[in-house]
PDB file of C-alpha atoms and ligand atoms in Angstrom:
ATOM      1  CA  MET B   7      46.747  13.918 167.653  1.00 74.00           C
ATOM      2  CA  ASN B   8      44.852  10.724 168.396  1.00 83.00           C
ATOM      3  CA  PHE B   9      41.525  10.198 166.711  1.00 97.00           C
ATOM      4  CA  GLU B  10      39.817   6.991 165.615  1.00 97.00           C
ATOM      5  CA  HIS B  11      37.878   8.073 162.518  1.00 98.00           C
ATOM      6  CA  ILE B  12      39.961  10.954 161.196  1.00 98.00           C
ATOM      7  CA  LEU B  13      43.626  11.849 160.803  1.00 98.00           C
ATOM      8  CA  PHE B  14      44.561  15.322 162.015  1.00 98.00           C
ATOM      9  CA  SER B  15      47.831  17.227 162.235  1.00 97.00           C
ATOM     10  CA  ILE B  16      49.110  20.800 162.181  1.00 98.00           C
ATOM     11  CA  GLU B  17      52.435  21.250 160.426  1.00 97.00           C
ATOM     12  CA  ASP B  18      54.089  24.212 158.692  1.00 95.00           C
ATOM     13  CA  GLY B  19      50.933  26.259 159.234  1.00 97.00           C
ATOM     14  CA  VAL B  20      48.730  23.627 157.556  1.00 98.00           C
ATOM     15  CA  ALA B  21      45.971  21.924 159.554  1.00 98.00           C
ATOM     16  CA  LEU B  22      45.383  18.668 157.654  1.00 98.00           C
ATOM     17  CA  LEU B  23      42.125  16.820 158.358  1.00 98.00           C
ATOM     18  CA  SER B  24      41.557  13.549 156.543  1.00 98.00           C
ATOM     19  CA  LEU B  25      38.340  11.539 156.924  1.00 98.00           C
ATOM     20  CA  ASN B  26      39.405   8.012 157.777  1.00 98.00           C
ATOM     21  CA  ARG B  27      36.648   5.396 157.469  1.00 98.00           C
ATOM     22  CA  PRO B  28      37.711   4.172 154.030  1.00 98.00           C
ATOM     23  CA  GLU B  29      35.773   0.883 154.212  1.00 98.00           C
ATOM     24  CA  GLN B  30      32.559   2.918 154.446  1.00 98.00           C
ATOM     25  CA  LEU B  31      33.777   5.483 151.905  1.00 98.00           C
ATOM     26  CA  ASN B  32      34.297   7.902 154.818  1.00 98.00           C
ATOM     27  CA  SER B  33      30.571   8.165 155.495  1.00 98.00           C
ATOM     28  CA  PHE B  34      29.685  10.019 158.699  1.00 98.00           C
ATOM     29  CA  ASN B  35      28.605   8.373 161.926  1.00 98.00           C
ATOM     30  CA  ALA B  36      28.122  10.285 165.170  1.00 97.00           C
ATOM     31  CA  ALA B  37      31.645   9.472 166.372  1.00 98.00           C
ATOM     32  CA  MET B  38      33.267  10.832 163.205  1.00 98.00           C
ATOM     33  CA  HIS B  39      31.125  13.982 163.449  1.00 98.00           C
ATOM     34  CA  SER B  40      32.406  14.553 167.010  1.00 98.00           C
ATOM     35  CA  GLU B  41      36.017  14.090 165.982  1.00 98.00           C
ATOM     36  CA  VAL B  42      35.683  16.406 162.974  1.00 98.00           C
ATOM     37  CA  ARG B  43      34.077  19.017 165.203  1.00 98.00           C
ATOM     38  CA  GLU B  44      36.954  18.796 167.675  1.00 98.00           C
ATOM     39  CA  ALA B  45      39.563  19.022 164.914  1.00 98.00           C
ATOM     40  CA  LEU B  46      37.870  22.060 163.359  1.00 98.00           C
ATOM     41  CA  MET B  47      37.863  23.738 166.758  1.00 98.00           C
ATOM     42  CA  LEU B  48      41.595  22.992 167.135  1.00 98.00           C
ATOM     43  CA  ALA B  49      42.311  24.403 163.666  1.00 98.00           C
ATOM     44  CA  ARG B  50      40.318  27.521 164.455  1.00 97.00           C
ATOM     45  CA  GLN B  51      41.913  28.132 167.829  1.00 97.00           C
ATOM     46  CA  SER B  52      45.513  27.137 167.183  1.00 97.00           C
ATOM     47  CA  PRO B  53      47.731  30.145 166.411  1.00 94.00           C
ATOM     48  CA  GLU B  54      49.955  27.821 164.326  1.00 96.00           C
ATOM     49  CA  ALA B  55      47.180  26.903 161.872  1.00 98.00           C
ATOM     50  CA  ARG B  56      47.055  29.328 158.911  1.00 98.00           C
ATOM     51  CA  VAL B  57      45.084  27.151 156.471  1.00 98.00           C
ATOM     52  CA  LEU B  58      42.870  24.061 156.691  1.00 98.00           C
ATOM     53  CA  LEU B  59      43.092  21.211 154.190  1.00 98.00           C
ATOM     54  CA  LEU B  60      40.215  18.705 154.192  1.00 99.00           C
ATOM     55  CA  THR B  61      40.457  15.400 152.324  1.00 98.00           C
ATOM     56  CA  GLY B  62      39.667  11.682 152.664  1.00 98.00           C
ATOM     57  CA  GLU B  63      41.578   8.413 152.976  1.00 98.00           C
ATOM     58  CA  GLY B  64      41.063   5.559 150.500  1.00 98.00           C
ATOM     59  CA  ARG B  65      39.146   5.579 147.231  1.00 98.00           C
ATOM     60  CA  GLY B  66      36.287   7.859 148.327  1.00 98.00           C
ATOM     61  CA  PHE B  67      36.098  11.383 149.691  1.00 98.00           C
ATOM     62  CA  CYS B  68      32.844  10.948 151.641  1.00 98.00           C
ATOM     63  CA  ALA B  69      29.545   9.095 151.013  1.00 98.00           C
ATOM     64  CA  GLY B  70      27.503  11.328 153.336  1.00 98.00           C
ATOM     65  CA  GLN B  71      25.572   9.866 156.240  1.00 98.00           C
ATOM     66  CA  ASP B  72      26.431   6.292 157.229  1.00 98.00           C
ATOM     67  CA  LEU B  73      23.201   4.607 156.181  1.00 97.00           C
ATOM     68  CA  SER B  74      23.824   1.572 158.367  1.00 96.00           C
ATOM     69  CA  ASP B  75      22.816   3.874 161.253  1.00 94.00           C
ATOM     70  CA  ARG B  76      19.526   4.585 159.484  1.00 94.00           C
ATOM     71  CA  ASN B  77      18.432   1.058 158.607  1.00 93.00           C
ATOM     72  CA  VAL B  78      15.367   0.769 160.807  1.00 92.00           C
ATOM     73  CA  ALA B  79      13.438  -2.480 161.345  1.00 93.00           C
ATOM     74  CA  PRO B  80       9.886  -2.514 159.944  1.00 91.00           C
ATOM     75  CA  GLY B  81       7.519  -0.944 162.469  1.00 92.00           C
ATOM     76  CA  ALA B  82      10.298   0.661 164.535  1.00 93.00           C
ATOM     77  CA  GLU B  83      10.401   4.437 164.890  1.00 92.00           C
ATOM     78  CA  MET B  84      12.436   6.309 162.280  1.00 91.00           C
ATOM     79  CA  PRO B  85      15.221   8.621 163.531  1.00 93.00           C
ATOM     80  CA  ASP B  86      14.551  12.377 163.559  1.00 96.00           C
ATOM     81  CA  LEU B  87      16.708  13.568 160.660  1.00 98.00           C
ATOM     82  CA  GLY B  88      15.964  17.208 161.499  1.00 98.00           C
ATOM     83  CA  GLN B  89      17.648  16.601 164.831  1.00 97.00           C
ATOM     84  CA  SER B  90      20.646  15.030 163.084  1.00 98.00           C
ATOM     85  CA  ILE B  91      20.953  18.003 160.727  1.00 98.00           C
ATOM     86  CA  GLU B  92      20.661  20.444 163.627  1.00 98.00           C
ATOM     87  CA  GLN B  93      23.169  18.610 165.795  1.00 98.00           C
ATOM     88  CA  PHE B  94      25.725  17.474 163.219  1.00 98.00           C
ATOM     89  CA  TYR B  95      25.522  18.656 159.611  1.00 98.00           C
ATOM     90  CA  ASN B  96      24.552  22.317 160.011  1.00 98.00           C
ATOM     91  CA  PRO B  97      27.262  23.016 162.625  1.00 98.00           C
ATOM     92  CA  LEU B  98      29.813  21.284 160.370  1.00 98.00           C
ATOM     93  CA  ILE B  99      28.887  23.398 157.348  1.00 98.00           C
ATOM     94  CA  ARG B 100      28.860  26.603 159.403  1.00 98.00           C
ATOM     95  CA  ALA B 101      32.226  25.745 160.961  1.00 98.00           C
ATOM     96  CA  LEU B 102      33.817  25.310 157.512  1.00 98.00           C
ATOM     97  CA  ARG B 103      32.244  28.396 155.997  1.00 98.00           C
ATOM     98  CA  ASP B 104      32.984  30.636 158.975  1.00 97.00           C
ATOM     99  CA  MET B 105      36.506  29.316 159.622  1.00 98.00           C
ATOM    100  CA  PRO B 106      38.758  32.409 159.783  1.00 97.00           C
ATOM    101  CA  LEU B 107      41.335  30.626 157.611  1.00 97.00           C
ATOM    102  CA  PRO B 108      41.297  29.596 153.958  1.00 98.00           C
ATOM    103  CA  VAL B 109      39.791  26.093 153.701  1.00 98.00           C
ATOM    104  CA  ILE B 110      40.970  23.861 150.859  1.00 98.00           C
ATOM    105  CA  CYS B 111      39.084  20.666 150.058  1.00 99.00           C
ATOM    106  CA  ALA B 112      40.907  17.959 148.095  1.00 99.00           C
ATOM    107  CA  VAL B 113      38.202  15.622 146.807  1.00 99.00           C
ATOM    108  CA  ASN B 114      40.102  12.374 146.346  1.00 98.00           C
ATOM    109  CA  GLY B 115      37.246  10.193 145.060  1.00 98.00           C
ATOM    110  CA  VAL B 116      33.495   9.830 145.013  1.00 98.00           C
ATOM    111  CA  ALA B 117      31.609  12.491 146.991  1.00 98.00           C
ATOM    112  CA  ALA B 118      27.963  11.589 147.584  1.00 98.00           C
ATOM    113  CA  GLY B 119      25.060  12.913 149.643  1.00 98.00           C
ATOM    114  CA  ALA B 120      26.294  15.300 152.324  1.00 98.00           C
ATOM    115  CA  GLY B 121      29.770  14.331 151.137  1.00 98.00           C
ATOM    116  CA  ALA B 122      29.078  16.113 147.831  1.00 98.00           C
ATOM    117  CA  ASN B 123      28.000  19.327 149.551  1.00 98.00           C
ATOM    118  CA  ILE B 124      30.661  19.562 152.270  1.00 98.00           C
ATOM    119  CA  PRO B 125      33.315  20.572 149.669  1.00 98.00           C
ATOM    120  CA  LEU B 126      31.015  23.366 148.500  1.00 98.00           C
ATOM    121  CA  ALA B 127      31.242  24.949 151.969  1.00 98.00           C
ATOM    122  CA  CYS B 128      35.026  25.160 151.537  1.00 98.00           C
ATOM    123  CA  ASP B 129      36.887  27.994 149.819  1.00 98.00           C
ATOM    124  CA  LEU B 130      39.030  26.241 147.203  1.00 98.00           C
ATOM    125  CA  VAL B 131      38.005  22.826 145.922  1.00 98.00           C
ATOM    126  CA  LEU B 132      40.490  20.654 144.045  1.00 98.00           C
ATOM    127  CA  ALA B 133      39.345  17.259 142.804  1.00 98.00           C
ATOM    128  CA  ALA B 134      41.130  14.202 141.490  1.00 98.00           C
ATOM    129  CA  ARG B 135      40.306  13.575 137.829  1.00 98.00           C
ATOM    130  CA  SER B 136      38.597  10.299 138.806  1.00 98.00           C
ATOM    131  CA  ALA B 137      36.476  11.917 141.525  1.00 98.00           C
ATOM    132  CA  SER B 138      32.760  12.512 141.100  1.00 98.00           C
ATOM    133  CA  PHE B 139      29.906  14.327 142.801  1.00 98.00           C
ATOM    134  CA  ILE B 140      26.507  12.699 143.394  1.00 98.00           C
ATOM    135  CA  GLN B 141      23.488  14.415 144.947  1.00 98.00           C
ATOM    136  CA  ALA B 142      22.408  10.950 146.074  1.00 98.00           C
ATOM    137  CA  PHE B 143      19.642  12.162 148.412  1.00 98.00           C
ATOM    138  CA  CYS B 144      16.797  11.845 145.885  1.00 98.00           C
ATOM    139  CA  LYS B 145      17.536   8.143 145.471  1.00 98.00           C
ATOM    140  CA  ILE B 146      16.567   7.440 149.088  1.00 98.00           C
ATOM    141  CA  GLY B 147      13.707   9.931 149.403  1.00 97.00           C
ATOM    142  CA  LEU B 148      15.649  12.825 150.963  1.00 98.00           C
ATOM    143  CA  ILE B 149      16.460  16.371 149.941  1.00 98.00           C
ATOM    144  CA  PRO B 150      19.987  17.777 149.483  1.00 98.00           C
ATOM    145  CA  ASP B 151      21.271  19.049 152.838  1.00 98.00           C
ATOM    146  CA  SER B 152      24.552  20.438 154.138  1.00 98.00           C
ATOM    147  CA  GLY B 153      23.748  23.682 152.333  1.00 98.00           C
ATOM    148  CA  GLY B 154      23.272  22.020 148.934  1.00 98.00           C
ATOM    149  CA  THR B 155      19.913  23.624 148.126  1.00 98.00           C
ATOM    150  CA  TRP B 156      21.478  27.045 148.784  1.00 98.00           C
ATOM    151  CA  THR B 157      24.873  26.516 147.192  1.00 98.00           C
ATOM    152  CA  LEU B 158      24.007  24.530 144.063  1.00 98.00           C
ATOM    153  CA  PRO B 159      21.732  27.079 142.331  1.00 98.00           C
ATOM    154  CA  ARG B 160      24.201  29.854 143.127  1.00 97.00           C
ATOM    155  CA  LEU B 161      27.150  27.962 141.674  1.00 97.00           C
ATOM    156  CA  VAL B 162      25.672  26.210 138.654  1.00 98.00           C
ATOM    157  CA  GLY B 163      22.287  27.935 138.074  1.00 98.00           C
ATOM    158  CA  MET B 164      18.811  26.617 138.815  1.00 98.00           C
ATOM    159  CA  ALA B 165      18.464  24.394 135.727  1.00 98.00           C
ATOM    160  CA  ARG B 166      21.594  22.381 136.505  1.00 98.00           C
ATOM    161  CA  ALA B 167      20.930  22.440 140.264  1.00 98.00           C
ATOM    162  CA  LYS B 168      17.523  20.877 139.715  1.00 98.00           C
ATOM    163  CA  ALA B 169      18.909  18.252 137.357  1.00 98.00           C
ATOM    164  CA  LEU B 170      21.628  17.308 139.860  1.00 98.00           C
ATOM    165  CA  ALA B 171      19.224  17.197 142.811  1.00 98.00           C
ATOM    166  CA  LEU B 172      16.258  15.491 141.102  1.00 98.00           C
ATOM    167  CA  LEU B 173      18.189  12.931 139.058  1.00 98.00           C
ATOM    168  CA  GLY B 174      21.075  12.176 141.404  1.00 98.00           C
ATOM    169  CA  ASN B 175      23.344  11.374 138.476  1.00 98.00           C
ATOM    170  CA  ARG B 176      27.104  11.160 138.848  1.00 98.00           C
ATOM    171  CA  LEU B 177      28.836  14.421 137.850  1.00 98.00           C
ATOM    172  CA  SER B 178      32.446  13.916 136.846  1.00 98.00           C
ATOM    173  CA  ALA B 179      35.124  16.129 138.379  1.00 98.00           C
ATOM    174  CA  GLU B 180      35.867  17.600 134.945  1.00 98.00           C
ATOM    175  CA  GLN B 181      32.220  18.501 134.369  1.00 98.00           C
ATOM    176  CA  ALA B 182      32.074  19.953 137.902  1.00 98.00           C
ATOM    177  CA  GLU B 183      35.012  22.176 137.044  1.00 98.00           C
ATOM    178  CA  GLN B 184      33.458  23.232 133.728  1.00 98.00           C
ATOM    179  CA  TRP B 185      30.184  24.091 135.487  1.00 98.00           C
ATOM    180  CA  GLY B 186      31.944  26.214 138.110  1.00 98.00           C
ATOM    181  CA  LEU B 187      31.084  23.884 140.993  1.00 98.00           C
ATOM    182  CA  ILE B 188      34.735  23.445 141.949  1.00 98.00           C
ATOM    183  CA  TYR B 189      37.978  25.299 141.336  1.00 98.00           C
ATOM    184  CA  GLN B 190      40.266  22.770 139.662  1.00 98.00           C
ATOM    185  CA  VAL B 191      40.731  19.171 138.552  1.00 98.00           C
ATOM    186  CA  VAL B 192      44.176  17.622 138.915  1.00 98.00           C
ATOM    187  CA  ASP B 193      45.595  14.214 138.102  1.00 98.00           C
ATOM    188  CA  ASP B 194      44.838  11.620 140.762  1.00 98.00           C
ATOM    189  CA  ALA B 195      48.495  10.966 141.547  1.00 98.00           C
ATOM    190  CA  SER B 196      49.250  14.639 142.177  1.00 98.00           C
ATOM    191  CA  LEU B 197      46.117  15.653 144.124  1.00 98.00           C
ATOM    192  CA  ARG B 198      47.647  15.478 147.610  1.00 98.00           C
ATOM    193  CA  ASP B 199      50.859  17.245 146.511  1.00 98.00           C
ATOM    194  CA  GLU B 200      49.008  19.976 144.627  1.00 98.00           C
ATOM    195  CA  ALA B 201      46.649  20.570 147.556  1.00 98.00           C
ATOM    196  CA  LEU B 202      49.561  20.698 150.010  1.00 98.00           C
ATOM    197  CA  LYS B 203      51.470  23.067 147.715  1.00 98.00           C
ATOM    198  CA  LEU B 204      48.498  25.420 147.646  1.00 98.00           C
ATOM    199  CA  ALA B 205      48.041  25.061 151.413  1.00 98.00           C
ATOM    200  CA  ARG B 206      51.705  25.776 152.171  1.00 98.00           C
ATOM    201  CA  HIS B 207      51.577  28.876 149.979  1.00 98.00           C
ATOM    202  CA  LEU B 208      48.435  30.163 151.716  1.00 98.00           C
ATOM    203  CA  ALA B 209      50.009  29.423 155.112  1.00 98.00           C
ATOM    204  CA  THR B 210      52.634  32.130 154.388  1.00 98.00           C
ATOM    205  CA  GLN B 211      50.076  34.750 153.393  1.00 98.00           C
ATOM    206  CA  PRO B 212      48.239  37.430 155.459  1.00 98.00           C
ATOM    207  CA  THR B 213      45.787  35.050 157.159  1.00 97.00           C
ATOM    208  CA  TYR B 214      43.671  37.730 158.784  1.00 97.00           C
ATOM    209  CA  GLY B 215      43.277  39.545 155.454  1.00 98.00           C
ATOM    210  CA  LEU B 216      42.376  36.262 153.732  1.00 98.00           C
ATOM    211  CA  ALA B 217      39.728  35.602 156.389  1.00 98.00           C
ATOM    212  CA  LEU B 218      38.232  39.033 155.701  1.00 98.00           C
ATOM    213  CA  ILE B 219      38.244  38.331 151.961  1.00 98.00           C
ATOM    214  CA  LYS B 220      36.277  35.105 152.382  1.00 98.00           C
ATOM    215  CA  ARG B 221      33.897  36.822 154.801  1.00 97.00           C
ATOM    216  CA  SER B 222      33.176  39.601 152.303  1.00 98.00           C
ATOM    217  CA  LEU B 223      32.706  37.256 149.339  1.00 98.00           C
ATOM    218  CA  ASN B 224      30.437  34.943 151.351  1.00 97.00           C
ATOM    219  CA  ALA B 225      28.350  37.918 152.464  1.00 97.00           C
ATOM    220  CA  SER B 226      28.055  39.249 148.886  1.00 97.00           C
ATOM    221  CA  LEU B 227      25.716  36.396 147.966  1.00 92.00           C
ATOM    222  CA  ASN B 228      22.985  37.897 150.140  1.00 93.00           C
ATOM    223  CA  ASN B 229      23.846  41.604 150.160  1.00 97.00           C
ATOM    224  CA  SER B 230      22.637  44.416 147.920  1.00 98.00           C
ATOM    225  CA  PHE B 231      25.342  46.357 146.079  1.00 98.00           C
ATOM    226  CA  ASP B 232      25.157  49.195 148.606  1.00 98.00           C
ATOM    227  CA  GLU B 233      25.300  46.836 151.564  1.00 98.00           C
ATOM    228  CA  GLN B 234      28.362  45.222 150.038  1.00 98.00           C
ATOM    229  CA  LEU B 235      30.102  48.584 149.521  1.00 98.00           C
ATOM    230  CA  GLU B 236      29.510  49.332 153.183  1.00 98.00           C
ATOM    231  CA  LEU B 237      30.828  45.948 154.225  1.00 98.00           C
ATOM    232  CA  GLU B 238      33.956  46.505 152.095  1.00 98.00           C
ATOM    233  CA  ARG B 239      34.497  49.813 153.899  1.00 98.00           C
ATOM    234  CA  ASP B 240      34.170  48.174 157.328  1.00 98.00           C
ATOM    235  CA  LEU B 241      36.342  45.149 156.576  1.00 98.00           C
ATOM    236  CA  GLN B 242      39.008  47.235 154.816  1.00 98.00           C
ATOM    237  CA  ARG B 243      39.177  49.357 157.959  1.00 98.00           C
ATOM    238  CA  LEU B 244      39.947  46.196 159.949  1.00 98.00           C
ATOM    239  CA  ALA B 245      42.433  44.922 157.356  1.00 98.00           C
ATOM    240  CA  GLY B 246      44.167  48.310 157.318  1.00 98.00           C
ATOM    241  CA  ARG B 247      44.877  48.038 161.036  1.00 98.00           C
ATOM    242  CA  SER B 248      46.561  44.643 160.776  1.00 98.00           C
ATOM    243  CA  ASP B 249      50.269  43.977 161.300  1.00 97.00           C
ATOM    244  CA  ASP B 250      50.347  42.137 157.969  1.00 98.00           C
ATOM    245  CA  TYR B 251      49.122  45.182 156.047  1.00 98.00           C
ATOM    246  CA  ARG B 252      51.849  47.299 157.643  1.00 98.00           C
ATOM    247  CA  GLU B 253      54.392  44.591 156.720  1.00 98.00           C
ATOM    248  CA  GLY B 254      53.007  44.220 153.165  1.00 98.00           C
ATOM    249  CA  VAL B 255      53.378  47.922 152.414  1.00 98.00           C
ATOM    250  CA  SER B 256      56.764  48.173 154.059  1.00 98.00           C
ATOM    251  CA  ALA B 257      58.081  45.118 152.159  1.00 97.00           C
ATOM    252  CA  PHE B 258      56.764  46.562 148.885  1.00 97.00           C
ATOM    253  CA  MET B 259      58.486  49.894 149.475  1.00 98.00           C
ATOM    254  CA  GLU B 260      61.732  48.188 150.460  1.00 98.00           C
ATOM    255  CA  LYS B 261      61.534  45.805 147.475  1.00 98.00           C
ATOM    256  CA  ARG B 262      61.772  42.683 149.651  1.00 97.00           C
ATOM    257  CA  THR B 263      59.607  39.608 150.246  1.00 96.00           C
ATOM    258  CA  PRO B 264      57.095  40.257 153.029  1.00 97.00           C
ATOM    259  CA  SER B 265      57.143  38.142 156.153  1.00 97.00           C
ATOM    260  CA  PHE B 266      53.512  37.821 157.195  1.00 97.00           C
ATOM    261  CA  LYS B 267      52.560  36.671 160.673  1.00 96.00           C
ATOM    262  CA  GLY B 268      48.875  36.067 159.954  1.00 95.00           C
ATOM    263  CA  ARG B 269      47.658  38.912 162.174  1.00 94.00           C
TER     264      ARG B 269
HETATM  265  O1  LIG L   2      20.592  10.825 158.144  1.00 54.16           O
HETATM  266  C1  LIG L   2      20.826  11.969 158.462  1.00 54.16           C
HETATM  267  O2  LIG L   2      21.420  12.273 159.508  1.00 54.16           O
HETATM  268  C2  LIG L   2      20.401  13.077 157.556  1.00 54.16           C
HETATM  269  C3  LIG L   2      21.515  13.493 156.714  1.00 54.16           C
HETATM  270  C4  LIG L   2      21.771  12.893 155.553  1.00 54.16           C
HETATM  271  C5  LIG L   2      22.945  13.242 154.769  1.00 54.16           C
HETATM  272  C6  LIG L   2      23.233  12.255 153.667  1.00 54.16           C
HETATM  273  O3  LIG L   2      24.364  12.204 153.265  1.00 54.16           O
HETATM  274  S1  LIG L   2      22.007  11.254 153.040  1.00 54.16           S
HETATM  275  C7  LIG L   2      22.810  10.435 151.694  1.00 54.16           C
HETATM  276  C8  LIG L   2      23.591   9.234 152.169  1.00 54.16           C
HETATM  277  N1  LIG L   2      24.504   8.740 151.160  1.00 54.16           N
HETATM  278  C9  LIG L   2      24.114   8.048 150.104  1.00 54.16           C
HETATM  279  O4  LIG L   2      22.956   7.848 149.841  1.00 54.16           O
HETATM  280  C10 LIG L   2      25.208   7.467 149.246  1.00 54.16           C
HETATM  281  C11 LIG L   2      25.232   5.956 149.400  1.00 54.16           C
HETATM  282  N2  LIG L   2      26.349   5.383 148.666  1.00 54.16           N
HETATM  283  C12 LIG L   2      26.319   5.218 147.335  1.00 54.16           C
HETATM  284  O5  LIG L   2      25.406   5.591 146.642  1.00 54.16           O
HETATM  285  C13 LIG L   2      27.502   4.519 146.730  1.00 54.16           C
HETATM  286  O6  LIG L   2      28.179   3.808 147.741  1.00 54.16           O
HETATM  287  C14 LIG L   2      28.507   5.498 146.060  1.00 54.16           C
HETATM  288  C15 LIG L   2      27.867   6.067 144.793  1.00 54.16           C
HETATM  289  C16 LIG L   2      28.915   6.610 147.002  1.00 54.16           C
HETATM  290  C17 LIG L   2      29.777   4.703 145.669  1.00 54.16           C
HETATM  291  O7  LIG L   2      29.420   3.588 144.905  1.00 54.16           O
HETATM  292  P1  LIG L   2      30.503   2.447 144.654  1.00 54.16           P
HETATM  293  O8  LIG L   2      29.856   1.451 143.751  1.00 54.16           O
HETATM  294  O9  LIG L   2      31.778   3.063 144.215  1.00 54.16           O
HETATM  295  O10 LIG L   2      30.802   1.794 146.090  1.00 54.16           O
HETATM  296  P2  LIG L   2      29.861   0.842 146.944  1.00 54.16           P
HETATM  297  O11 LIG L   2      30.178  -0.563 146.643  1.00 54.16           O
HETATM  298  O12 LIG L   2      28.436   1.278 146.846  1.00 54.16           O
HETATM  299  O13 LIG L   2      30.354   1.216 148.431  1.00 54.16           O
HETATM  300  C18 LIG L   2      31.561   0.686 148.948  1.00 54.16           C
HETATM  301  C19 LIG L   2      31.313   0.322 150.400  1.00 54.16           C
HETATM  302  O14 LIG L   2      30.980   1.504 151.105  1.00 54.16           O
HETATM  303  C20 LIG L   2      30.127  -0.623 150.538  1.00 54.16           C
HETATM  304  O15 LIG L   2      30.363  -1.456 151.638  1.00 54.16           O
HETATM  305  P3  LIG L   2      30.740  -3.012 151.426  1.00 54.16           P
HETATM  306  O16 LIG L   2      29.652  -3.612 150.589  1.00 54.16           O
HETATM  307  O17 LIG L   2      32.063  -2.988 150.705  1.00 54.16           O
HETATM  308  O18 LIG L   2      30.829  -3.560 152.819  1.00 54.16           O
HETATM  309  C21 LIG L   2      29.008   0.325 150.870  1.00 54.16           C
HETATM  310  O19 LIG L   2      27.970  -0.286 151.582  1.00 54.16           O
HETATM  311  C22 LIG L   2      29.727   1.336 151.735  1.00 54.16           C
HETATM  312  N3  LIG L   2      29.019   2.619 151.725  1.00 54.16           N
HETATM  313  C23 LIG L   2      28.968   3.506 150.732  1.00 54.16           C
HETATM  314  N4  LIG L   2      28.216   4.529 151.087  1.00 54.16           N
HETATM  315  C24 LIG L   2      27.792   4.286 152.329  1.00 54.16           C
HETATM  316  C25 LIG L   2      28.307   3.067 152.749  1.00 54.16           C
HETATM  317  N5  LIG L   2      28.060   2.547 153.949  1.00 54.16           N
HETATM  318  C26 LIG L   2      27.243   3.257 154.751  1.00 54.16           C
HETATM  319  N6  LIG L   2      26.729   4.444 154.414  1.00 54.16           N
HETATM  320  C27 LIG L   2      26.967   4.989 153.230  1.00 54.16           C
HETATM  321  N7  LIG L   2      26.480   6.201 152.911  1.00 54.16           N
END
C-alpha cells in the first residue's frame, strides 16, 4: 500500500504500521496523521488482519508533534492546540485502544511527547533496550496529552507520574519495564523479530475473544467490582457464541491443535 509518511502492509494476519519520517524522529505532521488514520481503518476493517503491530523507522520511535509546524513568528496568532488534539491525537488514541484486535507496539528508539504516550494506548508494548520515554511536554509549556494524564498514574502511580510529567526526564526502557509502564525490554537487534513473533502467534489465536478480553480489561479501570462482574457476564455470553469457542472446545476434546478463524 502506497503511503508517503508511513509503511503499511498486511501479511500472515499481521497488519504492520511503521512510522516513516526518520529524519524528524517520526514526529507527527497533519499528513502523517491522515495516513495513520487510514491505515488503522484498513487494519480494523480488513478480515485478513488479526493483529496490529506499530513501530517506527530509523533511530526513533516518535518525537510527538512536529514542532516545525508550531514555530510561530512573534506577534502571529498561535495555533489552537485543542483543535489539533480533537482532530488528530484523541481519535488516534481512541482508534488504538478500541481496535478490535490485539495491538503490539515495538518502541524502537526514543519516544517523546505524544510519542511516549501512544505506546501506552496499545495492548502489549515491547521496547528496544536503548529506547527511552520522555514526557517532553513540560519542557515547552504543555501538558501530557494522548491520554498520558489518565494512563500514567494508573500504570506507575501518582508519585512517579508526577515526576515524569513535571520533570520531563528520560526514562530508560529497562526502568519503564520495572515500573510497569511497558511489558518487556528486548535487545535492539531482536526487537523487530520478537515483535513479529508475538504478532504471528496472536494472529493464529481467537481474535474475537482477544478483542473481548482487551475490552473488559480496559473497562475495568473505570468500573466498580459489581459493574465488572456484569460486564464479564455479558462479554462471556458473546464469546460463548463465537465459532472460535466452539472450535477451541472441540479441539481440546479431540486432543488436537485448534484452527481458529478469528470469529
Ligand atoms: O501541537 C499539537 O498539536 C498539540 C500536541 C502536542 C503533542 C506533542 O507531542 S508536544 C511535544 C513535542 N515533542 C517534543 O517536545 C520532543 C522534541 N524532541 C526532543 O526533545 C528531542 O529531539 C528528543 C529527546 C526526542 C531526541 O533527542 P536527540 O538528541 O536524540 O535528537 P535531536 O537531535 O534532538 O533530533 C534529531 C532530529 O529530529 C533533529 O533534526 P535535525 O537537527 O537533525 O535536522 C530534530 O530537530 C528533529 N526532531 C526531533 N523532535 C522533533 C524534531 N523535529 C520536529 N519536531 C519534533 N518533535
